[in-house]
Coordinates of C-alpha atoms in Angstrom, one line a residue:
X233 CA -103.7 -49.0 55.5
X234 CA -103.7 -52.4 53.9
X235 CA -100.9 -52.7 51.4
X236 CA -103.4 -53.8 48.7
X237 CA -105.7 -50.8 49.1
X238 CA -105.2 -47.8 46.9
X239 CA -106.8 -44.4 47.3
X240 CA -107.3 -41.3 45.3
X241 CA -108.1 -37.7 46.5
X242 CA -109.5 -34.6 44.9
X243 CA -110.7 -31.2 46.0
X244 CA -113.9 -29.5 44.7
X245 CA -114.9 -25.8 44.9
X246 CA -117.7 -26.4 47.4
X247 CA -118.3 -28.2 50.8
X248 CA -119.7 -31.6 50.2
X249 CA -122.7 -33.0 52.2
X250 CA -124.0 -35.9 50.2
X251 CA -122.5 -38.7 48.1
X252 CA -123.8 -41.8 46.3
X253 CA -122.2 -44.4 44.0
X254 CA -123.7 -45.7 40.8
X255 CA -126.0 -48.5 41.9
X256 CA -124.5 -50.8 39.3
X257 CA -121.0 -50.0 40.4
X258 CA -119.9 -48.7 37.0
X259 CA -117.1 -46.5 38.4
X260 CA -119.0 -43.2 39.0
X261 CA -119.6 -41.3 42.2
X262 CA -122.2 -38.5 42.5
X263 CA -121.6 -35.8 45.1
X264 CA -123.5 -32.7 46.1
X265 CA -123.2 -29.7 48.4
X266 CA -122.4 -26.0 48.4
X267 CA -122.5 -22.8 50.3
X268 CA -126.3 -22.6 50.6
X269 CA -128.5 -19.6 50.0
X270 CA -126.9 -16.1 49.6
X271 CA -123.3 -17.1 50.3
X272 CA -121.3 -15.3 47.7
X273 CA -118.4 -17.1 46.1
X274 CA -119.4 -20.6 47.2
X275 CA -121.4 -22.4 44.5
X276 CA -124.2 -25.0 45.0
X277 CA -123.3 -28.0 42.8
X278 CA -123.9 -31.6 41.9
X279 CA -120.8 -33.2 40.4
X280 CA -120.3 -36.6 38.7
X281 CA -116.8 -38.1 39.4
X282 CA -115.1 -40.8 37.5
X283 CA -113.5 -43.1 40.1
X284 CA -112.7 -46.0 37.8
X285 CA -109.0 -45.3 37.9
X286 CA -107.7 -46.3 41.3
X287 CA -105.1 -43.4 41.4
X288 CA -107.1 -40.4 40.1
X289 CA -110.5 -38.8 40.4
X290 CA -111.8 -36.7 37.6
X291 CA -115.0 -34.6 37.2
X292 CA -116.9 -35.8 34.1
X293 CA -120.2 -33.8 34.6
X294 CA -121.5 -31.1 36.8
X295 CA -124.4 -28.7 37.2
X296 CA -124.4 -25.3 39.0
X297 CA -127.5 -24.8 41.1
X298 CA -129.2 -21.6 42.1
X299 CA -127.4 -19.7 44.8
X300 CA -130.8 -18.4 45.9
X301 CA -131.6 -21.8 47.2
X302 CA -130.2 -24.2 49.8
X303 CA -127.3 -26.5 49.1
X304 CA -127.6 -30.3 48.4
X305 CA -128.2 -32.2 51.6
X306 CA -129.0 -35.8 50.4
X307 CA -128.5 -37.9 47.3
X308 CA -129.6 -41.3 45.9
X309 CA -129.6 -42.6 42.3
X310 CA -131.5 -44.9 40.0
X311 CA -129.5 -46.6 37.2
X312 CA -130.3 -46.1 33.5
X313 CA -128.6 -47.6 30.5
X314 CA -126.2 -44.7 29.9
X315 CA -126.4 -42.8 33.2
X316 CA -128.5 -42.1 36.3
X317 CA -131.7 -40.6 37.6
X318 CA -130.5 -38.8 40.7
X319 CA -132.8 -37.7 43.5
X320 CA -131.6 -34.8 45.8
X321 CA -132.8 -33.0 48.8
X322 CA -132.5 -29.2 48.1
X323 CA -134.6 -26.6 50.0
X324 CA -136.3 -23.8 48.1
X325 CA -135.4 -20.2 48.8
X326 CA -136.3 -18.8 52.1
X327 CA -138.8 -16.5 50.3
X328 CA -140.6 -19.4 48.9
X329 CA -140.6 -21.3 52.2
X330 CA -142.1 -18.2 53.9
X331 CA -144.8 -18.4 51.3
X332 CA -145.5 -22.0 52.3
X333 CA -143.8 -23.6 49.2
X334 CA -140.8 -25.8 49.6
X335 CA -140.0 -28.1 46.6
X336 CA -137.4 -30.0 48.5
X337 CA -137.4 -33.2 46.4
X338 CA -135.4 -32.7 43.1
X339 CA -134.6 -35.1 40.3
X340 CA -131.8 -34.9 37.8
X341 CA -130.8 -36.8 34.7
X342 CA -127.1 -37.7 34.4
X343 CA -125.6 -38.8 31.1
X344 CA -122.2 -40.5 31.4
X345 CA -119.5 -39.6 28.9
X346 CA -118.1 -42.3 26.7
X347 CA -115.2 -44.3 28.1
X348 CA -111.7 -43.8 26.7
X349 CA -112.1 -46.8 24.5
X350 CA -115.1 -45.1 22.9
X351 CA -113.5 -41.7 22.8
X352 CA -115.3 -39.0 20.8
X353 CA -115.1 -35.2 20.5
X354 CA -117.7 -35.0 23.3
X355 CA -115.9 -36.2 26.4
X356 CA -117.9 -34.6 29.1
X357 CA -121.2 -35.9 30.5
X358 CA -124.3 -33.9 31.2
X359 CA -126.5 -33.2 34.2
X360 CA -130.0 -31.8 33.6
X361 CA -132.8 -30.9 36.0
X362 CA -135.9 -33.1 35.5
X363 CA -138.3 -31.7 38.1
X364 CA -139.1 -30.8 41.7
X365 CA -141.8 -31.7 44.2
X366 CA -142.8 -31.5 47.8
X367 CA -143.4 -34.8 49.5
X368 CA -143.5 -33.5 53.1
X369 CA -146.6 -32.0 54.6
X370 CA -146.6 -28.2 54.4
X371 CA -145.1 -26.5 57.4
X372 CA -147.4 -24.0 59.1
X373 CA -144.5 -22.0 60.6
X374 CA -143.2 -19.3 58.3
X375 CA -139.7 -19.6 59.7
X376 CA -139.4 -23.3 59.5
X377 CA -135.9 -24.7 59.2
X378 CA -137.1 -28.1 58.0
X379 CA -135.0 -29.8 55.3
X380 CA -134.7 -33.2 53.6
X381 CA -131.8 -34.5 55.6
X382 CA -132.1 -38.3 54.8
X383 CA -132.7 -40.1 51.5
X384 CA -132.4 -43.8 50.9
X385 CA -133.5 -46.2 48.1
X386 CA -133.9 -50.0 48.3
X387 CA -130.9 -51.9 46.9
X388 CA -130.7 -52.2 43.1
X389 CA -131.0 -55.7 41.7
X390 CA -128.8 -56.2 38.6
X391 CA -131.3 -58.0 36.3
X392 CA -131.9 -57.9 32.6
X393 CA -135.4 -56.4 33.1
X394 CA -134.3 -54.0 35.8
X395 CA -135.6 -53.9 39.4
X396 CA -138.4 -51.9 40.9
X397 CA -137.4 -49.9 43.9
X398 CA -138.9 -47.8 46.6
X399 CA -137.3 -44.9 48.6
X400 CA -137.7 -43.1 51.9
X401 CA -136.9 -39.6 53.0
X402 CA -136.9 -37.9 56.5
X403 CA -136.9 -34.4 57.8
X404 CA -134.2 -32.6 59.7
X405 CA -134.7 -29.7 62.2
X406 CA -138.4 -30.1 62.0
X407 CA -140.7 -29.2 64.9
X408 CA -142.6 -32.3 64.0
X409 CA -140.5 -35.0 62.4
X410 CA -141.8 -36.8 59.3
X411 CA -140.7 -39.8 57.3
X412 CA -142.1 -40.5 53.8
X413 CA -141.9 -43.8 51.9
X414 CA -142.4 -43.5 48.1
X415 CA -142.5 -45.3 44.8
X416 CA -139.1 -44.8 43.2
X417 CA -139.9 -46.1 39.7
X418 CA -140.6 -42.7 38.2
X419 CA -138.2 -39.9 37.4
X420 CA -140.0 -37.3 39.5
X421 CA -142.1 -38.9 42.3
X422 CA -145.1 -36.9 43.4
X423 CA -147.8 -37.1 46.0
X424 CA -149.5 -39.9 44.0
X425 CA -146.3 -42.0 44.5
X426 CA -146.3 -41.8 48.3
X427 CA -146.7 -45.2 49.9
X428 CA -147.0 -44.1 53.5
X429 CA -146.2 -41.2 55.9
X430 CA -144.8 -41.8 59.3
X431 CA -144.7 -39.4 62.2
X432 CA -142.2 -40.7 64.8
X433 CA -143.5 -40.9 68.4
X434 CA -143.2 -37.7 70.3
X435 CA -142.0 -35.8 67.2
X436 CA -138.5 -37.3 67.7
X437 CA -136.2 -36.7 64.8
X438 CA -135.1 -39.6 62.7
X439 CA -131.4 -40.2 63.2
X440 CA -131.0 -42.5 60.2
X441 CA -133.0 -44.9 58.0
X442 CA -132.5 -47.7 55.5
X443 CA -134.5 -49.8 53.1
X444 CA -134.1 -53.5 52.4
X445 CA -135.7 -55.9 49.8
X446 CA -137.5 -58.7 51.7
X447 CA -139.0 -60.5 48.7
X448 CA -140.7 -59.9 45.3
X449 CA -142.2 -56.4 45.6
X450 CA -141.8 -56.6 49.4
X451 CA -139.7 -54.1 51.3
X452 CA -138.6 -53.4 54.8
X453 CA -138.0 -49.9 56.1
X454 CA -136.1 -49.4 59.4
X455 CA -135.3 -46.2 61.1
X456 CA -133.9 -45.1 64.4
X457 CA -134.4 -42.1 66.7
X458 CA -132.0 -41.3 69.6
X459 CA -133.2 -44.2 71.7
X460 CA -135.4 -46.4 69.6
X461 CA -135.4 -48.6 66.4
X462 CA -138.6 -49.0 64.4
X463 CA -139.4 -51.3 61.4
X464 CA -142.3 -51.7 59.0
X465 CA -142.7 -54.1 56.0
X466 CA -144.6 -53.2 52.8
X467 CA -146.0 -55.4 50.1
X468 CA -146.4 -53.0 47.2
X469 CA -148.3 -53.4 43.9
X470 CA -146.5 -51.0 41.6
X471 CA -149.0 -51.3 38.8
X472 CA -152.1 -50.6 41.0
X473 CA -150.1 -48.5 43.5
X474 CA -151.6 -50.3 46.4
X475 CA -149.8 -51.3 49.6
X476 CA -150.2 -53.8 52.3
X477 CA -148.5 -52.8 55.6
X478 CA -147.2 -55.3 58.1
X479 CA -148.0 -54.2 60.7
X480 CA -150.4 -51.3 60.1
X481 CA -148.0 -48.9 61.9
X482 CA -144.3 -49.0 62.5
X483 CA -143.4 -51.3 65.3
X484 CA -140.7 -50.5 67.8
X485 CA -138.3 -53.4 67.7
X486 CA -135.7 -52.1 70.2
X487 CA -135.6 -49.5 73.0
X488 CA -132.3 -48.4 74.5
X489 CA -132.5 -49.6 78.1
X490 CA -132.8 -47.0 80.8
X491 CA -129.8 -46.7 83.2
X492 CA -130.0 -47.8 86.8
X493 CA -132.0 -45.6 89.2
X494 CA -128.7 -44.2 90.6
X495 CA -127.5 -43.0 87.2
X496 CA -128.3 -40.0 85.2
X497 CA -131.3 -40.7 82.9
X498 CA -129.4 -38.8 80.1
X499 CA -126.5 -41.3 80.2
X500 CA -128.1 -43.7 77.7
X501 CA -126.2 -44.1 74.5
X502 CA -127.8 -42.7 71.3
X503 CA -128.3 -44.3 68.0
X504 CA -126.4 -42.4 65.3
X505 CA -126.9 -44.6 62.2
X506 CA -128.2 -48.0 61.0
X507 CA -128.0 -50.2 57.9
X508 CA -129.5 -53.5 56.9
X509 CA -127.1 -56.4 56.7
X510 CA -130.0 -58.4 55.2
X511 CA -133.7 -58.2 55.5
X512 CA -133.6 -59.8 59.0
X513 CA -130.5 -58.2 60.5
X514 CA -129.5 -54.6 61.0
X515 CA -126.2 -53.1 62.3
X516 CA -126.6 -50.0 64.4
X517 CA -124.0 -47.3 65.3
X518 CA -124.2 -45.9 68.8
X519 CA -122.5 -43.0 70.5
X520 CA -121.9 -43.1 74.2
X521 CA -122.7 -40.0 76.3
X522 CA -120.1 -37.5 77.1
X523 CA -118.0 -38.4 74.1
X524 CA -116.8 -41.5 75.7
X525 CA -116.8 -43.8 72.7
X526 CA -118.9 -45.6 70.1
X527 CA -120.2 -49.1 69.5
X528 CA -121.5 -51.3 66.7
X529 CA -124.4 -53.6 67.5
X530 CA -126.2 -56.2 65.4
X531 CA -130.0 -56.8 66.0
X532 CA -131.9 -59.7 64.6
X533 CA -135.5 -58.9 63.5
X534 CA -138.4 -61.3 64.0
X535 CA -141.7 -61.1 62.1
X536 CA -143.3 -60.1 65.4
X537 CA -142.0 -58.9 68.8
X538 CA -138.8 -57.2 69.7
X539 CA -135.5 -57.6 68.0
X540 CA -132.6 -59.4 69.8
X541 CA -129.1 -58.0 70.0
X542 CA -126.8 -60.7 68.7
X543 CA -123.4 -59.0 68.6
X544 CA -121.7 -56.0 70.1
X545 CA -118.3 -54.4 69.6
X546 CA -116.7 -51.2 70.9
X547 CA -114.9 -49.1 68.4
X548 CA -111.2 -48.2 69.0
X549 CA -110.7 -45.7 71.8
X550 CA -109.5 -42.9 69.5
X551 CA -113.1 -42.7 68.2
X552 CA -114.9 -40.7 70.9
X553 CA -117.9 -40.1 68.6
X554 CA -118.8 -41.6 65.2
X555 CA -120.5 -39.6 62.4
X556 CA -121.3 -42.0 59.6
X557 CA -121.9 -45.7 58.8
X558 CA -122.3 -47.7 55.6
X559 CA -122.5 -51.4 54.6
X560 CA -121.7 -53.4 51.5
X561 CA -123.1 -56.9 51.3
X562 CA -121.0 -59.1 49.0
X563 CA -122.4 -62.0 47.0
X564 CA -123.6 -65.3 48.5
X565 CA -122.7 -68.9 47.7
X566 CA -125.1 -71.8 47.1
X567 CA -125.5 -72.3 50.9
X568 CA -126.4 -68.7 51.5
X569 CA -123.2 -67.7 53.3
X570 CA -121.8 -64.2 52.6
X571 CA -119.4 -61.6 53.9
X572 CA -120.3 -58.0 54.5
X573 CA -118.1 -54.9 54.7
X574 CA -118.8 -52.3 57.4
X575 CA -117.2 -48.8 57.3
X576 CA -117.4 -46.3 60.2
X577 CA -116.3 -42.6 60.1
X578 CA -115.1 -41.1 63.4
X579 CA -115.2 -37.5 64.6
X580 CA -111.4 -37.6 64.7
X581 CA -111.4 -37.8 60.9
X582 CA -110.6 -41.5 61.0
X583 CA -112.2 -44.4 59.1
X584 CA -112.5 -48.0 60.4
X585 CA -113.3 -50.9 57.9
X586 CA -114.5 -54.2 59.3
X587 CA -115.6 -57.5 57.7
X588 CA -118.2 -59.8 59.2
X589 CA -119.2 -63.3 58.0
X590 CA -122.7 -64.7 57.9
X591 CA -123.3 -68.4 58.1
X592 CA -126.8 -69.4 56.7
X593 CA -126.9 -72.8 58.3
X594 CA -126.7 -71.5 61.8
X595 CA -128.1 -68.0 61.0
X596 CA -125.3 -66.4 62.9
X597 CA -122.6 -63.8 62.3
X598 CA -118.9 -64.0 63.1
X599 CA -117.2 -61.3 65.2
X600 CA -116.2 -58.1 63.5
X601 CA -112.7 -58.3 62.0
X602 CA -110.7 -55.1 61.5
X603 CA -109.6 -54.9 57.9
X604 CA -108.2 -51.3 57.7
X605 CA -107.8 -48.3 59.9
X606 CA -107.1 -44.9 58.4
X607 CA -106.4 -41.7 60.3
X608 CA -106.4 -38.0 59.2
X609 CA -108.3 -38.9 56.0
X610 CA -109.5 -35.3 55.5
X611 CA -108.3 -31.9 56.6
X612 CA -111.8 -31.2 58.1
X613 CA -114.7 -33.1 59.5
X614 CA -116.3 -35.8 57.4
X615 CA -119.9 -35.4 56.4
X616 CA -120.7 -38.6 54.6
X617 CA -119.3 -42.1 54.1
X618 CA -120.6 -44.5 51.5
X619 CA -119.6 -47.9 50.1
X620 CA -120.2 -48.9 46.5
X621 CA -122.6 -51.8 46.0
X622 CA -121.3 -55.1 44.7
X623 CA -123.0 -57.4 42.2
X624 CA -121.6 -60.9 41.5
X625 CA -119.9 -60.8 38.1
X626 CA -121.0 -63.0 35.2
X627 CA -118.8 -66.0 35.3
X628 CA -117.0 -67.2 32.2
X629 CA -117.9 -70.7 31.0
X630 CA -115.7 -73.4 32.4
X631 CA -113.5 -75.7 30.2
X632 CA -116.0 -78.5 30.6
X633 CA -118.8 -76.4 29.0
X634 CA -116.7 -75.4 26.1
X635 CA -116.2 -78.3 23.7
X636 CA -113.7 -77.5 21.0
X637 CA -111.8 -79.4 18.4
X638 CA -109.1 -76.7 18.4
X639 CA -106.6 -77.8 21.2
X640 CA -104.7 -74.6 20.8
X641 CA -107.7 -72.4 21.6
X642 CA -107.1 -70.8 25.1
X643 CA -109.3 -72.0 27.9
X644 CA -111.8 -69.7 29.5
X645 CA -110.6 -68.2 32.7
X646 CA -111.8 -69.7 36.0
X647 CA -112.8 -66.2 37.2
X648 CA -113.7 -62.8 35.8
X649 CA -111.2 -60.0 36.0
X650 CA -110.2 -58.3 39.3
X651 CA -113.2 -57.3 41.4
X652 CA -113.3 -54.2 43.7
X653 CA -115.5 -52.3 45.9
X654 CA -115.0 -48.6 46.7
X655 CA -115.3 -46.5 49.8
X656 CA -115.9 -42.8 49.4
X657 CA -115.7 -40.2 52.1
X658 CA -116.5 -36.4 51.8
X659 CA -115.9 -33.5 54.1
X660 CA -116.7 -29.9 54.9
X661 CA -113.3 -29.1 53.5
X662 CA -114.4 -29.7 49.9
X663 CA -112.4 -33.0 49.7
X664 CA -113.3 -36.4 48.3
X665 CA -111.3 -39.5 49.1
X666 CA -112.0 -42.8 47.4
X667 CA -110.4 -46.1 48.6
X668 CA -110.4 -49.0 46.3
X669 CA -110.7 -52.4 48.1
X670 CA -109.7 -55.5 46.2
X671 CA -111.9 -58.6 46.5
X672 CA -110.8 -62.2 45.9
X673 CA -112.6 -65.5 45.3
X674 CA -113.2 -67.5 48.5
X675 CA -112.2 -70.7 46.6
X676 CA -110.0 -69.9 43.6
X677 CA -110.5 -73.5 42.3
X678 CA -114.3 -73.0 42.1
X679 CA -115.3 -70.7 39.2
X680 CA -118.6 -70.0 40.9
X681 CA -117.0 -69.1 44.2
X682 CA -118.3 -66.1 46.1
X683 CA -116.0 -63.1 46.7
X684 CA -114.6 -61.8 50.0
X685 CA -112.6 -58.8 51.1
X686 CA -111.0 -60.6 54.1
X687 CA -110.1 -64.2 53.3
X688 CA -110.8 -66.8 56.1
X689 CA -107.2 -68.0 55.8
X690 CA -106.0 -64.5 56.7
X691 CA -108.4 -64.4 59.6
X692 CA -107.2 -67.9 60.7
X693 CA -103.6 -66.7 60.6
X694 CA -104.5 -63.6 62.6
X695 CA -106.1 -65.8 65.3
X696 CA -103.1 -68.1 65.4
X697 CA -100.7 -65.1 65.6
X698 CA -102.8 -63.6 68.4
X699 CA -102.8 -66.8 70.4
X700 CA -99.1 -67.2 69.8
X701 CA -98.3 -63.7 71.1
X702 CA -100.8 -64.1 74.0
X703 CA -98.7 -67.1 75.1
X704 CA -95.3 -65.6 74.2
X705 CA -95.7 -62.3 76.1
X706 CA -96.4 -63.9 79.6
X707 CA -93.6 -66.4 78.9
X708 CA -91.2 -63.6 78.1
X709 CA -92.2 -61.7 81.2
X710 CA -91.6 -64.8 83.3
X711 CA -88.2 -65.3 81.7
X712 CA -87.2 -61.7 82.6
X713 CA -88.4 -62.1 86.2
X714 CA -86.3 -65.3 86.5
X715 CA -83.3 -63.6 84.8
X716 CA -83.2 -60.8 87.5
X717 CA -84.0 -63.2 90.4
X718 CA -81.5 -65.9 89.4
X719 CA -78.8 -64.3 87.2
X720 CA -76.4 -67.3 87.8
X721 CA -78.7 -70.0 86.5
X722 CA -78.1 -71.3 83.0
X723 CA -80.4 -70.2 80.1
X724 CA -81.7 -73.7 79.5
X725 CA -82.6 -74.2 83.2
X726 CA -84.4 -70.9 83.3
X727 CA -86.4 -71.6 80.2
X728 CA -87.5 -75.0 81.5
X729 CA -88.6 -73.6 84.8
X730 CA -90.9 -70.9 83.4
X731 CA -92.8 -73.4 81.3
X732 CA -96.2 -74.7 82.6
X733 CA -96.0 -77.7 84.8
X734 CA -97.3 -80.3 82.2
X735 CA -94.9 -79.0 79.6
X736 CA -92.0 -78.7 82.1
X737 CA -92.0 -82.5 82.8
X738 CA -91.6 -83.3 79.1
X739 CA -88.0 -81.9 79.5
X740 CA -87.3 -84.1 82.6
X741 CA -87.1 -83.2 86.3
X742 CA -86.9 -79.4 86.6
X743 CA -83.8 -78.0 88.4
X744 CA -84.7 -76.2 91.6
X745 CA -83.7 -72.5 91.5
X746 CA -81.9 -70.5 94.2
X747 CA -84.2 -68.9 96.8
X748 CA -84.0 -65.2 97.2
X749 CA -85.2 -63.9 100.5
X750 CA -86.5 -60.6 99.1
X751 CA -89.3 -62.3 97.1
X752 CA -91.7 -62.9 100.0
X753 CA -93.9 -65.7 100.9
X754 CA -93.7 -67.6 97.6
X755 CA -89.9 -67.9 98.1
X756 CA -90.3 -68.7 101.7
X757 CA -92.5 -71.7 100.7
X758 CA -89.7 -73.0 98.5
X759 CA -87.2 -72.6 101.3
X760 CA -89.4 -74.5 103.7
X761 CA -89.6 -77.4 101.3
X762 CA -85.8 -77.6 101.3
X763 CA -85.4 -77.9 105.1
X764 CA -88.6 -79.7 106.2
X765 CA -87.4 -83.2 105.9
X766 CA -85.8 -85.0 108.8
X767 CA -83.7 -87.1 106.4
X768 CA -80.6 -85.3 105.0
X769 CA -81.4 -84.1 101.5
X770 CA -78.9 -83.7 98.8
X771 CA -78.7 -80.2 97.3
X772 CA -77.8 -79.9 93.6
X773 CA -74.3 -78.6 92.9
X774 CA -75.5 -75.7 90.8
X775 CA -76.4 -73.8 94.0
X776 CA -73.7 -72.0 96.0
X777 CA -73.4 -72.2 99.7
X778 CA -74.0 -68.4 99.9
X779 CA -77.5 -68.9 98.3
X780 CA -78.4 -71.5 100.9
X781 CA -77.4 -69.2 103.7
X782 CA -80.3 -66.8 102.8
X783 CA -83.0 -69.4 103.5
X784 CA -85.3 -68.1 106.3
X785 CA -85.0 -70.1 109.5
X786 CA -81.7 -71.6 108.4
X787 CA -80.1 -70.8 111.8
X788 CA -82.0 -73.9 113.2
X789 CA -80.5 -76.2 110.5
X790 CA -77.1 -77.3 109.4
X791 CA -75.5 -78.0 106.1
X792 CA -73.2 -81.0 105.7
X793 CA -70.8 -80.9 102.9
X794 CA -69.3 -84.4 102.2
X795 CA -67.2 -86.1 99.7
X796 CA -69.3 -87.7 96.9
X797 CA -67.1 -89.4 94.2
X798 CA -70.2 -90.6 92.3
X799 CA -71.2 -87.0 91.3
X800 CA -69.3 -83.7 91.4
X801 CA -67.0 -84.9 94.2
X802 CA -68.9 -82.8 96.8
X803 CA -72.5 -83.2 98.1
X804 CA -74.4 -80.9 100.5
X805 CA -77.0 -82.3 102.9
X806 CA -79.5 -80.3 105.0
X807 CA -79.9 -81.4 108.6
X808 CA -82.9 -79.9 110.5
X809 CA -81.3 -80.5 114.0
X810 CA -77.8 -79.1 114.5
X811 CA -77.5 -80.2 118.2
X812 CA -78.4 -83.8 117.3
X813 CA -75.8 -83.8 114.6
X814 CA -73.1 -82.5 117.0
X815 CA -73.9 -85.2 119.6
X816 CA -73.7 -87.9 117.0
X817 CA -70.4 -86.7 115.6
X818 CA -68.3 -85.9 118.7
X819 CA -65.1 -85.7 116.6
X820 CA -66.5 -82.8 114.5
X821 CA -64.2 -79.8 114.1
X822 CA -64.8 -76.1 113.3
X823 CA -63.4 -74.4 110.2
X824 CA -60.6 -72.7 112.3
X825 CA -59.6 -76.1 113.7
X826 CA -58.7 -77.5 110.3
X827 CA -55.2 -77.6 109.1
X828 CA -54.2 -75.4 106.2
X829 CA -53.8 -78.5 104.0
X830 CA -57.4 -79.5 104.7
X831 CA -58.7 -76.0 104.1
X832 CA -57.0 -75.7 100.8
X833 CA -58.3 -79.1 99.6
X834 CA -61.9 -78.3 100.5
X835 CA -61.7 -74.9 98.8
X836 CA -60.5 -76.6 95.6
X837 CA -63.4 -79.1 95.7
X838 CA -66.0 -76.5 96.5
X839 CA -64.9 -74.3 93.6
X840 CA -64.8 -77.3 91.2
X841 CA -68.3 -78.2 92.2
X842 CA -69.6 -74.6 91.9
X843 CA -70.5 -74.2 95.6
X844 CA -68.0 -71.5 96.4
X845 CA -65.9 -68.8 94.6
X846 CA -62.8 -67.0 95.7
X847 CA -64.6 -63.6 95.7
X848 CA -66.9 -64.7 98.5
X849 CA -64.0 -65.2 100.8
X850 CA -63.7 -67.5 103.9
X851 CA -66.6 -65.6 105.6
X852 CA -69.0 -68.1 103.9
X853 CA -67.0 -71.1 105.5
X854 CA -66.5 -69.8 109.0
X855 CA -68.2 -71.8 111.7
X856 CA -68.0 -75.0 109.7
X857 CA -67.1 -78.3 111.5
X858 CA -65.2 -81.4 110.2
X859 CA -65.7 -85.0 111.1
X860 CA -64.1 -88.3 110.1
X861 CA -67.6 -89.2 108.7
X862 CA -68.6 -91.8 106.1
X863 CA -65.2 -93.6 105.8
X864 CA -63.1 -90.5 105.0
X865 CA -60.5 -91.1 107.7
X866 CA -57.0 -90.7 106.3
X867 CA -58.1 -89.0 103.1
X868 CA -56.8 -85.6 101.9
X869 CA -60.1 -84.0 102.9
X870 CA -62.8 -84.8 105.3
X871 CA -66.4 -83.9 105.6
X872 CA -67.5 -80.4 106.2
X873 CA -70.4 -79.5 108.4
X874 CA -71.5 -76.0 107.8
X875 CA -73.2 -74.4 110.7
X876 CA -76.0 -71.9 109.9

């Protein structure tokens, strides 16, 4: 977990299936759930939680619902001046359903308690039922298990005069799936507020849906089934309750490709959830078949024709299946750029938080960047994940717009107070966890700067660090290989030789390393380069004679060790033709033909130059021949010809 992120946790007396933040982000979370119909001891409730404090969660209002009816399955809220109008999906009793009456759409009025600064004797808020209705078509089957599984509202716009919103609901477990779009400007929408009804092709169940604001009184509704994504745009006149649909029916903007003919047709991934990033881009959550993983994909929508997938990312391998998705779009700058926060809940009770940046000039998104990964968030499976909305705060006036004759008067702050978004997750195990994520201005020097969760400077550092380690790890592995191959070589020489060729020459001519026979053809190539020349080649003093003996094919060559006062006192030449050398130097002598004085002198010189050590013994020198070569007649030591 990011060190700046704080979280709070609480346990309620009922399993939680639905959650929704205050649309104006005033620090309240509404949750609902329960034990359902006829389950003794487990209540059906809607609770209002105060999550303003980053370390604690407190219940400020609640309502007990009938235990003769189903539990709360979905929630969404409209903001009022001092509270909320909350819509909920609650099925009527089974008796009423059998009679063909299911008032599944409920509405509640929530009154917030006064904050601590306005503390009064009445500290608790209130939740009151406002009404109930049925928006789905009546079900002919007496034993129908249809319920209102999905409920979404268009985003709230924080304006002085408020904003007009629409909503959409969809069935679950229905024999014939249905989606209803409705006018959400009334406290209890009825049949007269229905904008349109949609029956998905083939009766496929709607996996998820979302609503976006595309313009003034213009909205876009997108929904997905297992293998398809659909979209329809509505221009709605709220006063006349008239709608213009574009197109007349929902258009399929994407179909999951069928697998190859040799594969199982059921091996296609399935859509699990989707959310609008803006009115022209949606992010979809997919689950691969056989619990083999999950993906996030971004699709760009066009006015006509199919959508195009513009980005794809696999979720971490520990997420075999994902269960929930939500998005929070942060504020934009003058150029239209913005950052969005994407949260995903996995079936392994983990949560992944990502950020993604949108550039208006190119109409493109950056790659997903991981911001936080949390595991074992709840004791049992999560049922819902939701992010609070973010509204750009009112900026304080800058110093230039505040003329004052009082020089001691404090200047207005460049930015408002700390800004946060919150992430709530709920579970079957009655638990609620709220993470508070701190935002920061993109440009602290600009008082009108947009806010980000992940700063580009941090992202740049992450990329640099990744590149650095991507280079360092192979370099370290190469160093270790050289260390075990050539333990006698100095550290400086080893480091220079593992560098890339262009970089290596910046440090001067690299020092050839000893050749080890056991390393195959690559080493054999190095050995061949040593002995290929017909001209005697000097071998650097850092190599021992024992190393040169291991060169493949060395039995056809000869080593000449001669006196070299200009360097280390000893030099080694490689001769490709031993017989020609013997014919040229008839006075050559073998090692056993040398006097003890000459042997001792050459041992001293070879040790001083690093070609030979006492522990190797004379076995390395046996078979060597001497000659009065290169003007060394009469000196204490002569030349050595080492026969290989």
